[in-house]
mmCIF file with all atom_site columns, C-alpha atoms in Angstrom:
data_model
loop_
_atom_site.group_PDB
_atom_site.id
_atom_site.type_symbol
_atom_site.label_atom_id
_atom_site.label_alt_id
_atom_site.label_comp_id
_atom_site.label_asym_id
_atom_site.label_entity_id
_atom_site.label_seq_id
_atom_site.pdbx_PDB_ins_code
_atom_site.Cartn_x
_atom_site.Cartn_y
_atom_site.Cartn_z
_atom_site.occupancy
_atom_site.B_iso_or_equiv
_atom_site.pdbx_formal_charge
_atom_site.auth_seq_id
_atom_site.auth_comp_id
_atom_site.auth_asym_id
_atom_site.auth_atom_id
_atom_site.pdbx_PDB_model_num
ATOM 1   C CA . MET A 1 1   ? -11.578 23.007  7.963   1.00 43.00 ? 1   MET A CA 1
ATOM 2   C CA . ASN A 1 2   ? -9.130  25.416  6.656   1.00 50.00 ? 2   ASN A CA 1
ATOM 3   C CA . ASN A 1 3   ? -11.021 25.648  2.753   1.00 58.00 ? 3   ASN A CA 1
ATOM 4   C CA . ASN A 1 4   ? -7.576  26.712  1.502   1.00 68.00 ? 4   ASN A CA 1
ATOM 5   C CA . ARG A 1 5   ? -5.772  23.751  3.107   1.00 77.00 ? 5   ARG A CA 1
ATOM 6   C CA . LYS A 1 6   ? -5.080  20.999  0.120   1.00 88.00 ? 6   LYS A CA 1
ATOM 7   C CA . ARG A 1 7   ? -6.555  17.110  0.883   1.00 96.00 ? 7   ARG A CA 1
ATOM 8   C CA . LYS A 1 8   ? -4.246  15.021  2.397   1.00 97.00 ? 8   LYS A CA 1
ATOM 9   C CA . VAL A 1 9   ? -4.160  11.496  0.972   1.00 98.00 ? 9   VAL A CA 1
ATOM 10  C CA . GLY A 1 10  ? -2.685  8.401   1.955   1.00 98.00 ? 10  GLY A CA 1
ATOM 11  C CA . ILE A 1 11  ? -1.722  5.266   -0.801  1.00 98.00 ? 11  ILE A CA 1
ATOM 12  C CA . LEU A 1 12  ? -1.134  2.182   0.251   1.00 97.00 ? 12  LEU A CA 1
ATOM 13  C CA . GLY A 1 13  ? 0.216   0.261   -3.084  1.00 94.00 ? 13  GLY A CA 1
ATOM 14  C CA . GLY A 1 14  ? 0.741   -3.821  -2.614  1.00 93.00 ? 14  GLY A CA 1
ATOM 15  C CA . THR A 1 15  ? -1.136  -6.747  -4.918  1.00 94.00 ? 15  THR A CA 1
ATOM 16  C CA . PHE A 1 16  ? -3.746  -7.567  -2.003  1.00 97.00 ? 16  PHE A CA 1
ATOM 17  C CA . ASP A 1 17  ? -3.163  -11.183 -2.386  1.00 97.00 ? 17  ASP A CA 1
ATOM 18  C CA . PRO A 1 18  ? -5.267  -11.369 -0.160  1.00 98.00 ? 18  PRO A CA 1
ATOM 19  C CA . ILE A 1 19  ? -5.714  -7.872  1.812   1.00 98.00 ? 19  ILE A CA 1
ATOM 20  C CA . HIS A 1 20  ? -5.397  -8.956  5.357   1.00 98.00 ? 20  HIS A CA 1
ATOM 21  C CA . THR A 1 21  ? -6.046  -7.244  8.655   1.00 96.00 ? 21  THR A CA 1
ATOM 22  C CA . GLY A 1 22  ? -2.194  -5.831  9.047   1.00 95.00 ? 22  GLY A CA 1
ATOM 23  C CA . HIS A 1 23  ? -3.016  -3.743  5.760   1.00 97.00 ? 23  HIS A CA 1
ATOM 24  C CA . LEU A 1 24  ? -6.077  -2.540  7.600   1.00 97.00 ? 24  LEU A CA 1
ATOM 25  C CA . PHE A 1 25  ? -4.269  -1.233  10.662  1.00 96.00 ? 25  PHE A CA 1
ATOM 26  C CA . ILE A 1 26  ? -1.529  0.073   9.020   1.00 96.00 ? 26  ILE A CA 1
ATOM 27  C CA . ALA A 1 27  ? -3.528  2.345   6.616   1.00 98.00 ? 27  ALA A CA 1
ATOM 28  C CA . GLN A 1 28  ? -5.590  3.433   10.136  1.00 97.00 ? 28  GLN A CA 1
ATOM 29  C CA . THR A 1 29  ? -2.727  4.050   11.625  1.00 97.00 ? 29  THR A CA 1
ATOM 30  C CA . ALA A 1 30  ? -1.392  5.849   9.150   1.00 98.00 ? 30  ALA A CA 1
ATOM 31  C CA . LEU A 1 31  ? -5.092  8.093   8.881   1.00 98.00 ? 31  LEU A CA 1
ATOM 32  C CA . ASP A 1 32  ? -4.508  8.865   12.207  1.00 98.00 ? 32  ASP A CA 1
ATOM 33  C CA . GLU A 1 33  ? -1.629  9.468   13.200  1.00 97.00 ? 33  GLU A CA 1
ATOM 34  C CA . ALA A 1 34  ? -0.486  11.998  10.378  1.00 97.00 ? 34  ALA A CA 1
ATOM 35  C CA . ALA A 1 35  ? -3.579  13.479  9.866   1.00 97.00 ? 35  ALA A CA 1
ATOM 36  C CA . LEU A 1 36  ? -4.654  12.418  6.735   1.00 98.00 ? 36  LEU A CA 1
ATOM 37  C CA . ASP A 1 37  ? -8.218  13.067  5.252   1.00 98.00 ? 37  ASP A CA 1
ATOM 38  C CA . GLU A 1 38  ? -8.152  9.642   3.279   1.00 98.00 ? 38  GLU A CA 1
ATOM 39  C CA . VAL A 1 39  ? -6.024  6.160   2.286   1.00 98.00 ? 39  VAL A CA 1
ATOM 40  C CA . ILE A 1 40  ? -6.237  5.097   -1.246  1.00 98.00 ? 40  ILE A CA 1
ATOM 41  C CA . PHE A 1 41  ? -5.946  1.364   -1.722  1.00 98.00 ? 41  PHE A CA 1
ATOM 42  C CA . ILE A 1 42  ? -4.788  0.916   -5.169  1.00 96.00 ? 42  ILE A CA 1
ATOM 43  C CA . PRO A 1 43  ? -4.257  -2.882  -6.148  1.00 95.00 ? 43  PRO A CA 1
ATOM 44  C CA . SER A 1 44  ? -1.559  -3.434  -8.853  1.00 90.00 ? 44  SER A CA 1
ATOM 45  C CA . GLY A 1 45  ? -2.522  -4.768  -12.354 1.00 84.00 ? 45  GLY A CA 1
ATOM 46  C CA . CYS A 1 46  ? 0.824   -6.008  -13.467 1.00 68.00 ? 46  CYS A CA 1
ATOM 47  C CA . PRO A 1 47  ? 3.614   -5.790  -10.593 1.00 62.00 ? 47  PRO A CA 1
ATOM 48  C CA . PRO A 1 48  ? 7.171   -5.632  -12.372 1.00 59.00 ? 48  PRO A CA 1
ATOM 49  C CA . HIS A 1 49  ? 8.332   -8.199  -10.083 1.00 57.00 ? 49  HIS A CA 1
ATOM 50  C CA . LYS A 1 50  ? 6.126   -10.478 -10.430 1.00 61.00 ? 50  LYS A CA 1
ATOM 51  C CA . LYS A 1 51  ? 4.875   -12.882 -13.552 1.00 56.00 ? 51  LYS A CA 1
ATOM 52  C CA . ASN A 1 52  ? 0.976   -12.881 -14.446 1.00 54.00 ? 52  ASN A CA 1
ATOM 53  C CA . ASN A 1 53  ? 0.761   -16.239 -13.209 1.00 60.00 ? 53  ASN A CA 1
ATOM 54  C CA . GLU A 1 54  ? 1.800   -15.515 -9.373  1.00 80.00 ? 54  GLU A CA 1
ATOM 55  C CA . VAL A 1 55  ? -0.920  -13.384 -8.713  1.00 90.00 ? 55  VAL A CA 1
ATOM 56  C CA . THR A 1 56  ? -4.405  -13.918 -8.446  1.00 94.00 ? 56  THR A CA 1
ATOM 57  C CA . LYS A 1 57  ? -6.515  -11.885 -11.319 1.00 93.00 ? 57  LYS A CA 1
ATOM 58  C CA . ALA A 1 58  ? -6.785  -8.179  -10.824 1.00 93.00 ? 58  ALA A CA 1
ATOM 59  C CA . SER A 1 59  ? -10.729 -8.368  -10.329 1.00 94.00 ? 59  SER A CA 1
ATOM 60  C CA . CYS A 1 60  ? -10.789 -10.741 -7.527  1.00 96.00 ? 60  CYS A CA 1
ATOM 61  C CA . ARG A 1 61  ? -8.089  -8.620  -5.799  1.00 97.00 ? 61  ARG A CA 1
ATOM 62  C CA . LEU A 1 62  ? -10.037 -5.727  -6.717  1.00 97.00 ? 62  LEU A CA 1
ATOM 63  C CA . GLN A 1 63  ? -13.319 -7.441  -5.054  1.00 98.00 ? 63  GLN A CA 1
ATOM 64  C CA . MET A 1 64  ? -11.402 -8.145  -2.129  1.00 98.00 ? 64  MET A CA 1
ATOM 65  C CA . VAL A 1 65  ? -9.954  -4.807  -1.185  1.00 98.00 ? 65  VAL A CA 1
ATOM 66  C CA . THR A 1 66  ? -13.658 -3.711  -1.632  1.00 98.00 ? 66  THR A CA 1
ATOM 67  C CA . GLU A 1 67  ? -15.293 -6.013  0.796   1.00 98.00 ? 67  GLU A CA 1
ATOM 68  C CA . ALA A 1 68  ? -12.595 -5.246  3.187   1.00 98.00 ? 68  ALA A CA 1
ATOM 69  C CA . ILE A 1 69  ? -13.292 -1.479  3.148   1.00 98.00 ? 69  ILE A CA 1
ATOM 70  C CA . GLY A 1 70  ? -16.370 -1.295  3.042   1.00 96.00 ? 70  GLY A CA 1
ATOM 71  C CA . SER A 1 71  ? -17.204 -0.005  6.393   1.00 96.00 ? 71  SER A CA 1
ATOM 72  C CA . ASN A 1 72  ? -14.614 2.621   6.652   1.00 98.00 ? 72  ASN A CA 1
ATOM 73  C CA . PRO A 1 73  ? -15.868 5.985   5.103   1.00 98.00 ? 73  PRO A CA 1
ATOM 74  C CA . TYR A 1 74  ? -12.178 6.928   5.121   1.00 98.00 ? 74  TYR A CA 1
ATOM 75  C CA . PHE A 1 75  ? -11.090 4.706   3.028   1.00 98.00 ? 75  PHE A CA 1
ATOM 76  C CA . SER A 1 76  ? -11.446 4.008   -1.154  1.00 98.00 ? 76  SER A CA 1
ATOM 77  C CA . VAL A 1 77  ? -10.171 1.968   -3.699  1.00 97.00 ? 77  VAL A CA 1
ATOM 78  C CA . SER A 1 78  ? -8.543  2.906   -6.919  1.00 94.00 ? 78  SER A CA 1
ATOM 79  C CA . GLU A 1 79  ? -8.845  0.820   -9.960  1.00 93.00 ? 79  GLU A CA 1
ATOM 80  C CA . LEU A 1 80  ? -5.918  3.172   -12.035 1.00 90.00 ? 80  LEU A CA 1
ATOM 81  C CA . ASP A 1 81  ? -3.313  0.587   -12.043 1.00 89.00 ? 81  ASP A CA 1
ATOM 82  C CA . ILE A 1 82  ? -5.491  -2.341  -12.414 1.00 89.00 ? 82  ILE A CA 1
ATOM 83  C CA . ASN A 1 83  ? -7.124  -0.208  -15.486 1.00 83.00 ? 83  ASN A CA 1
ATOM 84  C CA . LYS A 1 84  ? -3.284  0.337   -17.211 1.00 73.00 ? 84  LYS A CA 1
ATOM 85  C CA . ASN A 1 85  ? -3.215  -3.260  -18.361 1.00 58.00 ? 85  ASN A CA 1
ATOM 86  C CA . LYS A 1 86  ? 0.018   -3.431  -18.248 1.00 60.00 ? 86  LYS A CA 1
ATOM 87  C CA . THR A 1 87  ? 2.921   -3.575  -16.211 1.00 59.00 ? 87  THR A CA 1
ATOM 88  C CA . GLY A 1 88  ? 3.907   -0.274  -14.390 1.00 71.00 ? 88  GLY A CA 1
ATOM 89  C CA . TYR A 1 89  ? 6.004   1.585   -11.979 1.00 85.00 ? 89  TYR A CA 1
ATOM 90  C CA . THR A 1 90  ? 5.041   3.694   -8.861  1.00 89.00 ? 90  THR A CA 1
ATOM 91  C CA . TYR A 1 91  ? 6.136   6.454   -10.683 1.00 92.00 ? 91  TYR A CA 1
ATOM 92  C CA . ASP A 1 92  ? 4.077   6.345   -13.789 1.00 89.00 ? 92  ASP A CA 1
ATOM 93  C CA . LEU A 1 93  ? 1.097   5.723   -11.168 1.00 89.00 ? 93  LEU A CA 1
ATOM 94  C CA . LEU A 1 94  ? 1.338   8.749   -9.302  1.00 91.00 ? 94  LEU A CA 1
ATOM 95  C CA . ILE A 1 95  ? 2.132   10.176  -12.531 1.00 91.00 ? 95  ILE A CA 1
ATOM 96  C CA . LEU A 1 96  ? -1.520  9.755   -13.067 1.00 89.00 ? 96  LEU A CA 1
ATOM 97  C CA . LEU A 1 97  ? -2.460  10.693  -9.874  1.00 92.00 ? 97  LEU A CA 1
ATOM 98  C CA . THR A 1 98  ? -0.666  14.047  -9.565  1.00 91.00 ? 98  THR A CA 1
ATOM 99  C CA . GLU A 1 99  ? -2.376  15.240  -12.707 1.00 91.00 ? 99  GLU A CA 1
ATOM 100 C CA . LYS A 1 100 ? -5.362  13.983  -12.212 1.00 90.00 ? 100 LYS A CA 1
ATOM 101 C CA . TYR A 1 101 ? -6.123  15.466  -8.360  1.00 92.00 ? 101 TYR A CA 1
ATOM 102 C CA . PRO A 1 102 ? -3.574  18.372  -8.602  1.00 93.00 ? 102 PRO A CA 1
ATOM 103 C CA . GLU A 1 103 ? -5.618  19.570  -5.246  1.00 94.00 ? 103 GLU A CA 1
ATOM 104 C CA . VAL A 1 104 ? -4.359  16.931  -3.186  1.00 97.00 ? 104 VAL A CA 1
ATOM 105 C CA . SER A 1 105 ? -1.516  16.303  -1.120  1.00 97.00 ? 105 SER A CA 1
ATOM 106 C CA . PHE A 1 106 ? 0.043   12.383  -1.811  1.00 97.00 ? 106 PHE A CA 1
ATOM 107 C CA . TYR A 1 107 ? 1.719   10.608  0.404   1.00 98.00 ? 107 TYR A CA 1
ATOM 108 C CA . PHE A 1 108 ? 2.826   6.785   -0.140  1.00 97.00 ? 108 PHE A CA 1
ATOM 109 C CA . ILE A 1 109 ? 2.585   4.825   2.465   1.00 97.00 ? 109 ILE A CA 1
ATOM 110 C CA . MET A 1 110 ? 5.589   1.973   2.894   1.00 95.00 ? 110 MET A CA 1
ATOM 111 C CA . GLY A 1 111 ? 7.523   -0.224  5.172   1.00 93.00 ? 111 GLY A CA 1
ATOM 112 C CA . ALA A 1 112 ? 11.077  0.961   5.998   1.00 92.00 ? 112 ALA A CA 1
ATOM 113 C CA . ASP A 1 113 ? 12.802  -1.740  4.184   1.00 90.00 ? 113 ASP A CA 1
ATOM 114 C CA . SER A 1 114 ? 10.933  -0.267  1.280   1.00 92.00 ? 114 SER A CA 1
ATOM 115 C CA . PHE A 1 115 ? 11.842  3.217   1.949   1.00 94.00 ? 115 PHE A CA 1
ATOM 116 C CA . MET A 1 116 ? 15.508  2.046   2.368   1.00 93.00 ? 116 MET A CA 1
ATOM 117 C CA . GLU A 1 117 ? 15.929  0.801   -1.392  1.00 94.00 ? 117 GLU A CA 1
ATOM 118 C CA . ILE A 1 118 ? 14.012  3.657   -2.783  1.00 96.00 ? 118 ILE A CA 1
ATOM 119 C CA . LYS A 1 119 ? 16.805  4.358   -4.739  1.00 95.00 ? 119 LYS A CA 1
ATOM 120 C CA . THR A 1 120 ? 16.802  1.128   -6.789  1.00 95.00 ? 120 THR A CA 1
ATOM 121 C CA . TRP A 1 121 ? 13.144  2.744   -7.652  1.00 95.00 ? 121 TRP A CA 1
ATOM 122 C CA . TYR A 1 122 ? 12.244  3.524   -10.984 1.00 94.00 ? 122 TYR A CA 1
ATOM 123 C CA . ARG A 1 123 ? 12.841  7.520   -11.631 1.00 95.00 ? 123 ARG A CA 1
ATOM 124 C CA . TYR A 1 124 ? 13.035  7.375   -7.442  1.00 96.00 ? 124 TYR A CA 1
ATOM 125 C CA . ASP A 1 125 ? 14.890  11.271  -7.881  1.00 95.00 ? 125 ASP A CA 1
ATOM 126 C CA . GLU A 1 126 ? 11.580  12.443  -9.121  1.00 96.00 ? 126 GLU A CA 1
ATOM 127 C CA . LEU A 1 127 ? 9.259   10.525  -6.916  1.00 96.00 ? 127 LEU A CA 1
ATOM 128 C CA . LEU A 1 128 ? 11.127  12.222  -4.068  1.00 97.00 ? 128 LEU A CA 1
ATOM 129 C CA . THR A 1 129 ? 9.941   15.841  -5.213  1.00 95.00 ? 129 THR A CA 1
ATOM 130 C CA . MET A 1 130 ? 6.444   14.338  -6.124  1.00 94.00 ? 130 MET A CA 1
ATOM 131 C CA . VAL A 1 131 ? 4.867   13.047  -2.971  1.00 96.00 ? 131 VAL A CA 1
ATOM 132 C CA . GLY A 1 132 ? 5.247   13.070  0.663   1.00 97.00 ? 132 GLY A CA 1
ATOM 133 C CA . PHE A 1 133 ? 6.058   9.918   2.111   1.00 98.00 ? 133 PHE A CA 1
ATOM 134 C CA . ILE A 1 134 ? 4.715   7.854   5.555   1.00 98.00 ? 134 ILE A CA 1
ATOM 135 C CA . VAL A 1 135 ? 7.125   5.293   6.405   1.00 96.00 ? 135 VAL A CA 1
ATOM 136 C CA . MET A 1 136 ? 6.215   2.630   8.773   1.00 94.00 ? 136 MET A CA 1
ATOM 137 C CA . LYS A 1 137 ? 9.054   1.260   11.056  1.00 90.00 ? 137 LYS A CA 1
ATOM 138 C CA . ARG A 1 138 ? 9.068   -1.439  13.487  1.00 80.00 ? 138 ARG A CA 1
ATOM 139 C CA . LYS A 1 139 ? 9.832   -0.967  16.633  1.00 72.00 ? 139 LYS A CA 1
ATOM 140 C CA . GLY A 1 140 ? 13.416  -1.821  17.386  1.00 68.00 ? 140 GLY A CA 1
ATOM 141 C CA . TYR A 1 141 ? 14.749  -0.887  13.972  1.00 73.00 ? 141 TYR A CA 1
ATOM 142 C CA . ASN A 1 142 ? 17.745  0.461   13.556  1.00 71.00 ? 142 ASN A CA 1
ATOM 143 C CA . SER A 1 143 ? 16.925  3.916   12.973  1.00 77.00 ? 143 SER A CA 1
ATOM 144 C CA . GLU A 1 144 ? 20.671  5.704   12.183  1.00 88.00 ? 144 GLU A CA 1
ATOM 145 C CA . GLU A 1 145 ? 20.784  5.197   8.795   1.00 88.00 ? 145 GLU A CA 1
ATOM 146 C CA . MET A 1 146 ? 17.202  5.512   7.593   1.00 89.00 ? 146 MET A CA 1
ATOM 147 C CA . ASP A 1 147 ? 17.186  9.264   10.057  1.00 90.00 ? 147 ASP A CA 1
ATOM 148 C CA . TYR A 1 148 ? 20.639  10.076  7.987   1.00 92.00 ? 148 TYR A CA 1
ATOM 149 C CA . GLN A 1 149 ? 18.982  9.381   4.710   1.00 93.00 ? 149 GLN A CA 1
ATOM 150 C CA . THR A 1 150 ? 15.851  11.108  5.815   1.00 94.00 ? 150 THR A CA 1
ATOM 151 C CA . GLY A 1 151 ? 17.936  14.368  6.277   1.00 95.00 ? 151 GLY A CA 1
ATOM 152 C CA . ILE A 1 152 ? 19.572  13.656  2.881   1.00 96.00 ? 152 ILE A CA 1
ATOM 153 C CA . PHE A 1 153 ? 16.268  13.975  1.090   1.00 97.00 ? 153 PHE A CA 1
ATOM 154 C CA . LYS A 1 154 ? 14.003  16.638  3.128   1.00 96.00 ? 154 LYS A CA 1
ATOM 155 C CA . LYS A 1 155 ? 17.830  18.949  2.394   1.00 96.00 ? 155 LYS A CA 1
ATOM 156 C CA . THR A 1 156 ? 18.029  17.888  -1.510  1.00 96.00 ? 156 THR A CA 1
ATOM 157 C CA . HIS A 1 157 ? 14.474  16.973  -2.534  1.00 96.00 ? 157 HIS A CA 1
ATOM 158 C CA . GLN A 1 158 ? 12.163  18.697  0.161   1.00 96.00 ? 158 GLN A CA 1
ATOM 159 C CA . THR A 1 159 ? 10.789  15.130  0.655   1.00 97.00 ? 159 THR A CA 1
ATOM 160 C CA . ARG A 1 160 ? 7.781   15.486  3.123   1.00 97.00 ? 160 ARG A CA 1
ATOM 161 C CA . ILE A 1 161 ? 8.600   12.191  4.837   1.00 97.00 ? 161 ILE A CA 1
ATOM 162 C CA . VAL A 1 162 ? 6.446   11.341  8.038   1.00 96.00 ? 162 VAL A CA 1
ATOM 163 C CA . ILE A 1 163 ? 8.278   8.389   10.176  1.00 94.00 ? 163 ILE A CA 1
ATOM 164 C CA . LEU A 1 164 ? 5.501   6.197   12.297  1.00 94.00 ? 164 LEU A CA 1
ATOM 165 C CA . ASP A 1 165 ? 5.879   2.967   14.200  1.00 90.00 ? 165 ASP A CA 1
ATOM 166 C CA . SER A 1 166 ? 4.622   0.387   12.857  1.00 88.00 ? 166 SER A CA 1
ATOM 167 C CA . PRO A 1 167 ? 1.685   -1.791  13.717  1.00 84.00 ? 167 PRO A CA 1
ATOM 168 C CA . LYS A 1 168 ? 3.211   -5.119  15.105  1.00 81.00 ? 168 LYS A CA 1
ATOM 169 C CA . LEU A 1 169 ? 0.995   -7.587  13.654  1.00 85.00 ? 169 LEU A CA 1
ATOM 170 C CA . GLU A 1 170 ? 2.932   -10.487 12.235  1.00 85.00 ? 170 GLU A CA 1
ATOM 171 C CA . ILE A 1 171 ? 0.672   -11.685 9.282   1.00 93.00 ? 171 ILE A CA 1
ATOM 172 C CA . SER A 1 172 ? 1.524   -11.803 5.610   1.00 94.00 ? 172 SER A CA 1
ATOM 173 C CA . SER A 1 173 ? -0.741  -12.461 2.755   1.00 96.00 ? 173 SER A CA 1
ATOM 174 C CA . SER A 1 174 ? 1.532   -15.774 1.369   1.00 95.00 ? 174 SER A CA 1
ATOM 175 C CA . GLU A 1 175 ? 0.882   -17.046 5.147   1.00 96.00 ? 175 GLU A CA 1
ATOM 176 C CA . ILE A 1 176 ? -3.054  -16.801 4.387   1.00 97.00 ? 176 ILE A CA 1
ATOM 177 C CA . ARG A 1 177 ? -2.678  -18.438 1.117   1.00 97.00 ? 177 ARG A CA 1
ATOM 178 C CA . ASN A 1 178 ? -0.083  -21.662 2.866   1.00 96.00 ? 178 ASN A CA 1
ATOM 179 C CA . ARG A 1 179 ? -3.020  -21.976 5.259   1.00 96.00 ? 179 ARG A CA 1
ATOM 180 C CA . ILE A 1 180 ? -5.781  -22.026 3.144   1.00 97.00 ? 180 ILE A CA 1
ATOM 181 C CA . LYS A 1 181 ? -3.722  -24.852 1.113   1.00 95.00 ? 181 LYS A CA 1
ATOM 182 C CA . THR A 1 182 ? -3.038  -26.283 4.375   1.00 95.00 ? 182 THR A CA 1
ATOM 183 C CA . ASN A 1 183 ? -6.886  -26.245 5.252   1.00 95.00 ? 183 ASN A CA 1
ATOM 184 C CA . LYS A 1 184 ? -5.945  -24.426 8.634   1.00 96.00 ? 184 LYS A CA 1
ATOM 185 C CA . SER A 1 185 ? -8.106  -21.946 9.222   1.00 97.00 ? 185 SER A CA 1
ATOM 186 C CA . ILE A 1 186 ? -7.529  -17.915 8.470   1.00 97.00 ? 186 ILE A CA 1
ATOM 187 C CA . LYS A 1 187 ? -10.344 -16.734 10.677  1.00 97.00 ? 187 LYS A CA 1
ATOM 188 C CA . TYR A 1 188 ? -9.454  -12.991 12.182  1.00 96.00 ? 188 TYR A CA 1
ATOM 189 C CA . LEU A 1 189 ? -6.218  -12.758 9.546   1.00 97.00 ? 189 LEU A CA 1
ATOM 190 C CA . LEU A 1 190 ? -8.684  -10.998 7.495   1.00 97.00 ? 190 LEU A CA 1
ATOM 191 C CA . PRO A 1 191 ? -12.417 -9.547  7.085   1.00 98.00 ? 191 PRO A CA 1
ATOM 192 C CA . GLU A 1 192 ? -14.650 -12.049 7.599   1.00 97.00 ? 192 GLU A CA 1
ATOM 193 C CA . LYS A 1 193 ? -16.352 -11.058 3.956   1.00 98.00 ? 193 LYS A CA 1
ATOM 194 C CA . VAL A 1 194 ? -12.862 -11.009 2.563   1.00 98.00 ? 194 VAL A CA 1
ATOM 195 C CA . GLU A 1 195 ? -12.760 -14.697 3.851   1.00 98.00 ? 195 GLU A CA 1
ATOM 196 C CA . MET A 1 196 ? -16.132 -15.673 2.604   1.00 98.00 ? 196 MET A CA 1
ATOM 197 C CA . TYR A 1 197 ? -15.223 -14.284 -0.716  1.00 98.00 ? 197 TYR A CA 1
ATOM 198 C CA . ILE A 1 198 ? -12.251 -16.368 -0.857  1.00 98.00 ? 198 ILE A CA 1
ATOM 199 C CA . TYR A 1 199 ? -13.536 -19.608 0.006   1.00 97.00 ? 199 TYR A CA 1
ATOM 200 C CA . GLN A 1 200 ? -16.828 -18.888 -2.222  1.00 97.00 ? 200 GLN A CA 1
ATOM 201 C CA . ASN A 1 201 ? -14.945 -18.400 -5.023  1.00 96.00 ? 201 ASN A CA 1
ATOM 202 C CA . HIS A 1 202 ? -12.133 -21.079 -4.403  1.00 95.00 ? 202 HIS A CA 1
ATOM 203 C CA . LEU A 1 203 ? -8.770  -18.941 -4.150  1.00 96.00 ? 203 LEU A CA 1
ATOM 204 C CA . TYR A 1 204 ? -5.388  -20.453 -3.223  1.00 95.00 ? 204 TYR A CA 1
ATOM 205 C CA . ASP A 1 205 ? -6.717  -24.133 -2.304  1.00 87.00 ? 205 ASP A CA 1
ATOM 206 C CA . LYS A 1 206 ? -5.358  -25.089 -5.607  1.00 70.00 ? 206 LYS A CA 1
ATOM 207 C CA . ASP A 1 207 ? -1.481  -24.900 -6.633  1.00 53.00 ? 207 ASP A CA 1
#
């Protein structure tokens, strides 16, 4: 390994309520296809777009992520956003990360739909210069507009952007929560340790 090369680290943020196989497969795809050294999962503390009573307690979500990634040496979890203990934005989180780890090149892992809305994000202009982006594009996605926007960002902000085909796993956290409430199986939708944690702690079985 070239010791002068900055480590490339992916950031996968979200509520992870609960974390599922789709999240893990996206992280692994980014790790492999973008030649990352590591992927950090960052559960959100107080998501600005959700009320506190709409998400499961942060400590539970953190533990589920910890259980899910335990067998992968290239995955880690950060409590940085949870420990802020207040509503924050992606910009605030990345300021903390880039200041704490100046020797790392960070890449924010996100879906194509979110990337196309990045101009609505808080202080997006600065985000484009702070970190790179790994954009997961669904096969069949109309990419002309995204290609145009990507070209503009690379020209105006020298943004590092990697476009990848997203793994085709139609799993959502809301579907898992609904299946639990209706007494349907969630087996194979998430890691077995996460499934056990959910049932042992009676998560999602009540409105």
